[in-house]
XYZ file of N, CA and C in Angstrom:
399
model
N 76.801 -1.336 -3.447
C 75.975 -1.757 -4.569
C 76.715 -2.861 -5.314
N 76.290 -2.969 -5.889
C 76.553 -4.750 -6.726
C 77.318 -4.094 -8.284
N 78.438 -4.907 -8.559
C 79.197 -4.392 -9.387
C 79.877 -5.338 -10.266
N 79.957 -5.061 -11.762
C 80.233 -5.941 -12.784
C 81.602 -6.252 -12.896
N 81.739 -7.551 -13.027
C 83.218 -8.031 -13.471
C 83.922 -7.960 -14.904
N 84.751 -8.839 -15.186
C 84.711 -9.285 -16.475
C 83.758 -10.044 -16.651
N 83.856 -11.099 -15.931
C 83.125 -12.315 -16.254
C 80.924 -11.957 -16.070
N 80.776 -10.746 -15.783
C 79.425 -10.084 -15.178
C 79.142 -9.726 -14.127
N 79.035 -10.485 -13.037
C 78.481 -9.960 -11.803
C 79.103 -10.436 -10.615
N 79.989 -9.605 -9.986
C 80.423 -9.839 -8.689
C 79.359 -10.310 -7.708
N 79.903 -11.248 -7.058
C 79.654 -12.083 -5.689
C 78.840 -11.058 -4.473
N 77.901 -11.598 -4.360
C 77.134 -11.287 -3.240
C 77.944 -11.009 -1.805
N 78.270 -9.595 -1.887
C 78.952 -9.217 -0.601
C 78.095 -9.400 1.090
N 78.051 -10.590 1.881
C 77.243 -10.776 2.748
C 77.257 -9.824 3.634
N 78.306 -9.272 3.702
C 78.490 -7.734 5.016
C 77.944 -6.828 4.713
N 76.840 -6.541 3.391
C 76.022 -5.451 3.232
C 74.877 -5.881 3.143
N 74.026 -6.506 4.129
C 72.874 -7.346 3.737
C 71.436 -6.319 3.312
N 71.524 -4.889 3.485
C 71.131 -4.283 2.824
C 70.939 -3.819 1.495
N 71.685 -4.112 1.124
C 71.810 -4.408 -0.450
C 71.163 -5.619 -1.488
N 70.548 -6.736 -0.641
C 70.134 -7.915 -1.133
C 69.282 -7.711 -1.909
N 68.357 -7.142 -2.140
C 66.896 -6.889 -2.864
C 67.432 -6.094 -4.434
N 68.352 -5.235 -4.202
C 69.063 -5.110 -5.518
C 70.302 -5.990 -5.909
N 70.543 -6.709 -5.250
C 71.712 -7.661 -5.645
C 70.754 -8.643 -6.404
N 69.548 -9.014 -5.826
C 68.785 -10.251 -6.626
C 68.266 -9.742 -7.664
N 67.558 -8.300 -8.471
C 67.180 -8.094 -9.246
C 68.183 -7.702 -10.052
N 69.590 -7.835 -9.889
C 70.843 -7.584 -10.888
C 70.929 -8.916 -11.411
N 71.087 -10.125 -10.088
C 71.046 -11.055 -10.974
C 70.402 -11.856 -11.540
N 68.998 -11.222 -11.691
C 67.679 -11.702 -12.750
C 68.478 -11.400 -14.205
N 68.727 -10.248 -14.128
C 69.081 -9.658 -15.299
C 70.727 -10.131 -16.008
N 71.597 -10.793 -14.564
C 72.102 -11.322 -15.528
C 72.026 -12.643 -15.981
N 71.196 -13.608 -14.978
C 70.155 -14.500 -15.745
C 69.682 -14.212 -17.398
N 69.151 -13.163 -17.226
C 68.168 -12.965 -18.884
C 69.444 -12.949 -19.828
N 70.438 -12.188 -19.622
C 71.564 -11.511 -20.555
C 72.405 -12.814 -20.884
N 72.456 -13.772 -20.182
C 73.178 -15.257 -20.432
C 72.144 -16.088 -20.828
N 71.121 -15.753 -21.021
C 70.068 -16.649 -21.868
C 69.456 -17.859 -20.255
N 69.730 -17.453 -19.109
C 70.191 -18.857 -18.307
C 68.473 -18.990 -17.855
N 67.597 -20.051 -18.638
C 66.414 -19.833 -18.213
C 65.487 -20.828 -17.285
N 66.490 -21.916 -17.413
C 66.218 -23.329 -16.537
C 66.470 -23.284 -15.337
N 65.305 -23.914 -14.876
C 65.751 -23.481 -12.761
C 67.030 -24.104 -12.130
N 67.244 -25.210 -12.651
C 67.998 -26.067 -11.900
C 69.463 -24.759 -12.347
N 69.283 -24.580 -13.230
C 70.605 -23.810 -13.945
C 70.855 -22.620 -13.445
N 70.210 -21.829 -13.076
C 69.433 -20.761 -12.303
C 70.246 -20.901 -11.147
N 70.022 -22.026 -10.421
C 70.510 -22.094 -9.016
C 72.118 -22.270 -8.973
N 72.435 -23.191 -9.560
C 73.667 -24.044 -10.108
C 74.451 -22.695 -10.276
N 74.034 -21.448 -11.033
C 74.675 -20.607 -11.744
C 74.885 -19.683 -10.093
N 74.043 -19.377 -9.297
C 73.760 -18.522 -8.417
C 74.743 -18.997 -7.219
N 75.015 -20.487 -6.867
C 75.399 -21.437 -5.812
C 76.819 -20.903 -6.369
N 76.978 -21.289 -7.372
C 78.761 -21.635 -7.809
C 78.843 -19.947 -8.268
N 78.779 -18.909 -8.445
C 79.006 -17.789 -8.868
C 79.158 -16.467 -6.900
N 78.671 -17.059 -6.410
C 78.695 -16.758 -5.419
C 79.914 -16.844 -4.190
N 79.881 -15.732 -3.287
C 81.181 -16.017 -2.427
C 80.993 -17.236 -1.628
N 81.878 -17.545 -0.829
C 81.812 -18.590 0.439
C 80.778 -18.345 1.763
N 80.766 -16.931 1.647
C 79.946 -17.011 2.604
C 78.302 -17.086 2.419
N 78.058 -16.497 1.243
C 76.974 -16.517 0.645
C 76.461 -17.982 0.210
N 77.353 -18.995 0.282
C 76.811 -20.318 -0.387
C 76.630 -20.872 0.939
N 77.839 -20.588 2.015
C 77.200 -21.421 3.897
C 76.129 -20.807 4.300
N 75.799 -19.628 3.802
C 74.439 -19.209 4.513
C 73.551 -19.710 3.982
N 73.280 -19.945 2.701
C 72.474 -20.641 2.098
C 72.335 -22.175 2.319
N 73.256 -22.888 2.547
C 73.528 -24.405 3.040
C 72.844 -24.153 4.289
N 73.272 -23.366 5.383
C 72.715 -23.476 6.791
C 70.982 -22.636 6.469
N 70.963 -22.188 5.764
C 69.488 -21.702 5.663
C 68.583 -23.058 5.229
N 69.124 -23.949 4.108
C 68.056 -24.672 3.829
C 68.215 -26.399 4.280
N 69.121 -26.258 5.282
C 69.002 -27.562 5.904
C 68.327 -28.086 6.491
N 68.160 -28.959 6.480
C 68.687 -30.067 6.613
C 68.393 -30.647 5.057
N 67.581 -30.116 4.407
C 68.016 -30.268 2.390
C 68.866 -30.205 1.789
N 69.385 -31.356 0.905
C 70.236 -30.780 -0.275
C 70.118 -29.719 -1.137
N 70.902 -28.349 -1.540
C 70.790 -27.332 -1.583
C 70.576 -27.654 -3.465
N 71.040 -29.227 -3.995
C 70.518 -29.351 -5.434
C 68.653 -29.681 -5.732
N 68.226 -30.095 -4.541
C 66.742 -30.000 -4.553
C 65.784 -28.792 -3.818
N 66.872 -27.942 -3.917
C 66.065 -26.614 -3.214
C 65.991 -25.888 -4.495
N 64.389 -25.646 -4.748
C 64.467 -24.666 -5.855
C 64.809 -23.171 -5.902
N 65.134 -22.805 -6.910
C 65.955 -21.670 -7.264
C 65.190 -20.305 -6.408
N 63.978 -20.139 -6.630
C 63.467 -19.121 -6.433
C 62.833 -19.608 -4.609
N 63.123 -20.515 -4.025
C 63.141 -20.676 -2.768
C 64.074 -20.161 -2.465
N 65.331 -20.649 -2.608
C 66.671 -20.022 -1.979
C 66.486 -18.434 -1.767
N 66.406 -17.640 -3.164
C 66.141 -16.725 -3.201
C 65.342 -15.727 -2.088
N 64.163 -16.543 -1.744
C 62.906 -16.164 -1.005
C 63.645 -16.263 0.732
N 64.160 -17.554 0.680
C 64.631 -17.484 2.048
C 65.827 -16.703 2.553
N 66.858 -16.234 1.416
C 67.905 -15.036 1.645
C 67.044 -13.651 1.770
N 66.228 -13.464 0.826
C 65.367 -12.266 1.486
C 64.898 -12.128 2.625
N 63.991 -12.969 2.973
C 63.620 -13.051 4.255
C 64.680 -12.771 5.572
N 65.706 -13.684 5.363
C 67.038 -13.702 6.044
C 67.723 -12.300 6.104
N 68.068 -12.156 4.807
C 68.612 -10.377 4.898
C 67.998 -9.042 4.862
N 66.392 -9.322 5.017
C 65.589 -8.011 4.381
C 65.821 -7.411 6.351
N 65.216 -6.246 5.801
C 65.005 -5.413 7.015
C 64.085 -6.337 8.365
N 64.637 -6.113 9.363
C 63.834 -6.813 10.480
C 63.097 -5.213 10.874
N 61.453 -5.795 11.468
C 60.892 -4.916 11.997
C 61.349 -4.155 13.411
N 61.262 -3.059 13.479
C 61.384 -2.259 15.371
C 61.364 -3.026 16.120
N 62.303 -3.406 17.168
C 61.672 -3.988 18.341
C 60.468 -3.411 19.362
N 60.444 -1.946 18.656
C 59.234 -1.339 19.657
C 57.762 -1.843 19.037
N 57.395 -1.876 17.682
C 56.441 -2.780 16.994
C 56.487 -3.960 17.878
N 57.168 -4.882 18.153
C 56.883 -6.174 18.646
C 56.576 -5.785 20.425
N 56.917 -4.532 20.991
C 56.488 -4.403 22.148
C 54.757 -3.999 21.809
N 55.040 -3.203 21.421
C 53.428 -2.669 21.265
C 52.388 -3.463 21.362
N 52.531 -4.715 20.353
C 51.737 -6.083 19.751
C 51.717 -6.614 21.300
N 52.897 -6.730 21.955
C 52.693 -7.458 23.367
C 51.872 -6.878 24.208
N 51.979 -5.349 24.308
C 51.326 -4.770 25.443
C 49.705 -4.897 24.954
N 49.281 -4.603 23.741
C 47.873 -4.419 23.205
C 47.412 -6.115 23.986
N 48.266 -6.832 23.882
C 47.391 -8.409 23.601
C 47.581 -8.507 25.366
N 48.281 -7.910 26.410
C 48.093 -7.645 27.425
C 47.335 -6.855 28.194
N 46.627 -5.821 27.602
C 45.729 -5.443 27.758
C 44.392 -6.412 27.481
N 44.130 -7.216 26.831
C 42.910 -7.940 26.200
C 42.944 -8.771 27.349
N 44.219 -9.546 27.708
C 43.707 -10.538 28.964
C 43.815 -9.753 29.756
N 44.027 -8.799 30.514
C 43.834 -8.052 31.896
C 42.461 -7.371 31.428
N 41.377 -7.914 32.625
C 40.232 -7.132 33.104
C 40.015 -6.536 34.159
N 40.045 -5.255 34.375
C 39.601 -4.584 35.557
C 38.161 -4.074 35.277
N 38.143 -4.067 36.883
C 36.896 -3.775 37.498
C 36.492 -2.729 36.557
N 35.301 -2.127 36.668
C 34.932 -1.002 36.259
C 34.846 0.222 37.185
N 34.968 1.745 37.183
C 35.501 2.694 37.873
C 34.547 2.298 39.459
N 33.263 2.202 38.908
C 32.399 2.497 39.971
C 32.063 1.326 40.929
N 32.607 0.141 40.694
C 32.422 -1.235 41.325
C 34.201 -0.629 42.617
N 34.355 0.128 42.478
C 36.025 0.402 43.278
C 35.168 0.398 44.869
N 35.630 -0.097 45.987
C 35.259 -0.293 47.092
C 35.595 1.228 47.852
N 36.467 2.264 46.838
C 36.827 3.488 47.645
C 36.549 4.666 46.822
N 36.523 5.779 47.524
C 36.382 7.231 46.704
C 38.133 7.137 45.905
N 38.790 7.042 44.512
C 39.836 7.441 44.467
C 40.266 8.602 44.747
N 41.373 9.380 45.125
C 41.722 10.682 45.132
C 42.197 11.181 44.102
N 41.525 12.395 44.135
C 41.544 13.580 43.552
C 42.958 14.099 42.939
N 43.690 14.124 41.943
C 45.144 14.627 42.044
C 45.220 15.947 42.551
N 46.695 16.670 42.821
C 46.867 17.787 43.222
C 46.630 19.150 42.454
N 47.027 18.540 40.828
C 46.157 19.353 40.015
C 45.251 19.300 40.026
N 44.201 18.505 39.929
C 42.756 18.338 40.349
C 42.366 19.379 40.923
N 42.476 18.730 42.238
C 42.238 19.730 43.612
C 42.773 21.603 43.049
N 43.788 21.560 42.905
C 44.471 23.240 42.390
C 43.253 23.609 41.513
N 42.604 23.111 40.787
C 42.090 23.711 39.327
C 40.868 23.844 40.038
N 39.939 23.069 40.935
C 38.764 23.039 41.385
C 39.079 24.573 42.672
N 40.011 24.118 43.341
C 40.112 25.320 44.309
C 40.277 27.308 43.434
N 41.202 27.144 42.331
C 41.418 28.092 41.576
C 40.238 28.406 40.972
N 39.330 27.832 40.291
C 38.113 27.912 39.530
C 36.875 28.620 40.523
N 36.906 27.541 41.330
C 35.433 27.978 42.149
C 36.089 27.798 43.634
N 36.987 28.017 43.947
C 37.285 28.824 45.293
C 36.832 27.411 46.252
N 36.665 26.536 46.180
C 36.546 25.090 47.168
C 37.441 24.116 46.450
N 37.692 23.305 47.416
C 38.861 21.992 47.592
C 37.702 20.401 47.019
């Protein structure tokens, strides 16, 4: 969790990227508590208050831009995005197989050129039931 200094608010630890969504609403608040209400100032305060690694990720996130014409609450938006939870990879299978199903059309049962067979349970349950195969 995100933890106060002297100076207010320790540096965005990048090795817990789980933590981001409360790291940014700590430092709304210490935005409000420093009066800091101007965007450019906002950012300026967020860029330079921040660790090293937290300011290259942000440089390599919004490049090929200068990170002084990236607005404040962009940066923001694109570290979320960047550090929030990624979805299941089984969700992104699913989405594949459904939309693989839509282009594959098969025949319909009764257009089949053959009798299919019967499974072995099949057959067991029909023979057990009523005594024929």
């Amino acid at each position: 969790m995100t933890a106060a200094t002297a100076e207010g608010l320790e540096p965005f630890d990048i090795a817990h990227p789980e933590v981001w969504d409360d790291y940014a609403q700590c430092f709304h608040f210490f935005l409000e508590a420093h009066d800091i209400a101007d965007a450019g100032k906002k950012r300026s305060t967020f860029l330079s208050r921040g660790s090293p690694a937290t300011f290259h990720l942000v440089k390599v996130l919004m490049a090929p831009a200068q990170l002084k014409d990236i607005p404040f609450e962009t940066i923001l938006a694109s570290l979320r995005d960047h550090l929030g939870p990624k979805p299941p990879e089984l969700a992104g299978d699913a989405k594949s197989t459904a939309a693989t199903r839509h282009r594959v059309s098969l025949p319909p049962p009764a257009s089949l050129p053959f009798e299919p067979r019967r499974s072995t349970a099949t057959s067991m349950t029909s023979t057990l039931r009523y005594g024929t195969d």
